[in-house]
CSV table of C-alpha atoms in Angstrom, one decimal:
chain,number,residue,atom,x,y,z
A,1,MET,CA,1.3,20.5,-9.8
A,2,GLU,CA,3.1,19.7,-6.6
A,3,ASN,CA,6.6,18.3,-6.5
A,4,GLN,CA,6.4,14.5,-6.9
A,5,ARG,CA,8.2,12.3,-4.4
A,6,SER,CA,9.8,9.0,-5.2
A,7,LEU,CA,9.3,5.9,-3.1
A,8,ALA,CA,12.9,5.9,-2.3
A,9,SER,CA,12.8,9.4,-0.8
A,10,MET,CA,9.7,8.4,1.2
A,11,GLN,CA,11.5,5.3,2.5
A,12,GLU,CA,14.4,7.5,3.5
A,13,GLU,CA,12.2,9.8,5.4
A,14,VAL,CA,10.4,7.0,7.2
A,15,ASP,CA,14.0,5.5,8.0
A,16,ALA,CA,15.0,8.8,9.5
A,17,TYR,CA,11.9,9.0,11.6
A,18,ILE,CA,12.4,5.5,13.0
A,19,GLN,CA,16.2,6.1,13.6
A,20,GLN,CA,15.5,8.9,16.1
A,21,PHE,CA,14.1,6.3,18.7
A,22,LYS,CA,16.2,3.8,20.7
A,23,SER,CA,13.8,1.0,20.0
A,24,GLY,CA,14.4,1.3,16.3
A,25,TYR,CA,12.5,-1.1,14.0
A,26,PHE,CA,10.3,-3.9,15.6
A,27,GLY,CA,10.7,-7.5,14.4
A,28,PRO,CA,8.8,-8.7,11.4
A,29,LEU,CA,6.1,-10.4,13.4
A,30,ALA,CA,5.2,-7.3,15.3
A,31,GLN,CA,5.3,-5.3,12.1
A,32,MET,CA,2.9,-7.8,10.4
A,33,ALA,CA,0.5,-7.4,13.4
A,34,ARG,CA,0.7,-3.6,13.0
A,35,LEU,CA,0.1,-3.8,9.3
A,36,THR,CA,-2.8,-6.1,9.9
A,37,GLU,CA,-4.2,-3.7,12.4
A,38,GLU,CA,-3.9,-0.8,10.0
A,39,VAL,CA,-5.6,-2.8,7.2
A,40,GLY,CA,-8.4,-3.6,9.6
A,41,GLU,CA,-8.8,0.1,10.4
A,42,LEU,CA,-8.9,0.8,6.6
A,43,ALA,CA,-11.5,-1.9,6.2
A,44,ARG,CA,-13.7,-0.3,8.9
A,45,GLU,CA,-13.4,3.2,7.2
A,46,VAL,CA,-14.4,1.7,3.8
A,47,ASN,CA,-17.3,-0.1,5.5
A,48,HIS,CA,-18.5,3.1,7.1
A,49,HIS,CA,-18.1,5.2,4.0
A,50,TYR,CA,-19.3,2.7,1.3
A,51,GLY,CA,-21.2,0.1,3.3
A,52,GLU,CA,-24.3,-0.3,5.2
A,53,LYS,CA,-22.7,0.4,8.7
A,54,PRO,CA,-22.7,3.9,9.7
A,55,LYS,CA,-20.3,5.3,12.3
A,56,LYS,CA,-21.3,5.7,15.8
A,57,SER,CA,-21.7,9.4,16.8
A,58,THR,CA,-18.9,8.7,19.5
A,59,GLU,CA,-16.3,7.5,16.9
A,60,ALA,CA,-13.7,9.9,15.7
A,61,ALA,CA,-13.8,11.2,12.1
A,62,LYS,CA,-11.3,9.5,9.9
A,63,THR,CA,-11.1,9.1,6.2
A,64,VAL,CA,-10.3,6.2,3.8
A,65,ALA,CA,-7.3,8.3,2.6
A,66,GLU,CA,-5.9,8.7,6.2
A,67,GLU,CA,-6.1,5.0,6.8
A,68,LEU,CA,-4.5,4.2,3.3
A,69,GLY,CA,-1.7,6.6,4.5
A,70,ASP,CA,-1.3,4.6,7.6
A,71,VAL,CA,-1.0,1.4,5.7
A,72,LEU,CA,1.6,2.9,3.4
A,73,PHE,CA,3.6,4.2,6.3
A,74,VAL,CA,3.7,0.8,8.0
A,75,THR,CA,4.4,-0.9,4.7
A,76,MET,CA,7.5,1.3,4.4
A,77,ILE,CA,8.6,0.6,7.9
A,78,MET,CA,8.4,-3.1,7.2
A,79,ALA,CA,10.2,-2.7,3.9
A,80,ASN,CA,12.9,-0.7,5.3
A,81,SER,CA,13.5,-3.2,8.2
A,82,LEU,CA,13.7,-6.0,5.7
A,83,ASP,CA,16.0,-4.1,3.3
A,84,ILE,CA,13.4,-4.2,0.6
A,85,ASP,CA,13.4,-1.4,-2.0
A,86,LEU,CA,9.8,-0.7,-2.8
A,87,THR,CA,10.7,1.0,-6.1
A,88,GLU,CA,12.3,-2.3,-7.2
A,89,VAL,CA,9.5,-4.4,-6.0
A,90,PHE,CA,6.9,-2.1,-7.8
A,91,GLU,CA,8.8,-2.4,-11.1
A,92,GLU,CA,8.9,-6.1,-10.8
A,93,ASN,CA,5.3,-6.4,-9.8
A,94,MET,CA,4.2,-4.1,-12.8
A,95,GLU,CA,6.2,-6.2,-15.3
A,96,LYS,CA,4.6,-9.4,-13.8
A,97,PHE,CA,1.0,-7.9,-13.9
A,98,ASN,CA,1.5,-6.5,-17.5
A,99,ARG,CA,2.7,-9.8,-18.7
A,100,ARG,CA,0.3,-12.1,-16.8
A,101,ASP,CA,-2.9,-9.9,-16.7
A,102,SER,CA,-2.9,-7.8,-19.8
A,103,TYR,CA,-5.9,-9.5,-21.2
A,104,ARG,CA,-7.6,-10.8,-18.0
A,105,PHE,CA,-10.3,-8.1,-18.2
A,106,GLU,CA,-12.1,-6.6,-21.2
A,107,ARG,CA,-9.7,-3.9,-22.5
A,108,LYS,CA,-10.9,-0.4,-23.4
A,109,ASP,CA,-8.8,-0.4,-26.5
A,110,GLY,CA,-10.4,-3.6,-27.7
A,111,LYS,CA,-7.2,-5.6,-28.0
A,112,GLN,CA,-7.4,-9.3,-27.8
A,113,PRO,CA,-4.7,-11.9,-27.0
A,114,ALA,CA,-2.9,-13.4,-29.9
A,115,GLU,CA,-4.3,-16.8,-31.0
A,116,ASP,CA,-2.1,-19.8,-30.3
A,117,LYS,CA,-0.9,-21.3,-33.6
């Protein structure tokens, strides 16, 4: 198995990449536009791969994984520029989802929520 990387190490690498350029980080609105653009490209690839709309023969070959990678990269850029630790955010979100949604869908283990008394 490959060496696993942490979100923190990935955020550091993205920061080192951005710091080499004079322009540095763009503002939050420009980053939001870029993230929206990348999510749109991901949607297009999903539609081509899983939907009814085939690619044109003139379109470049891309993959859903490649587009997800672009979304992740831009997300890390935005998090870095806003001083957001994605590991911390992930931990907080998982706690929230585990608390709020643990019985939202039928569970494989058959567990049911405790009855209110």
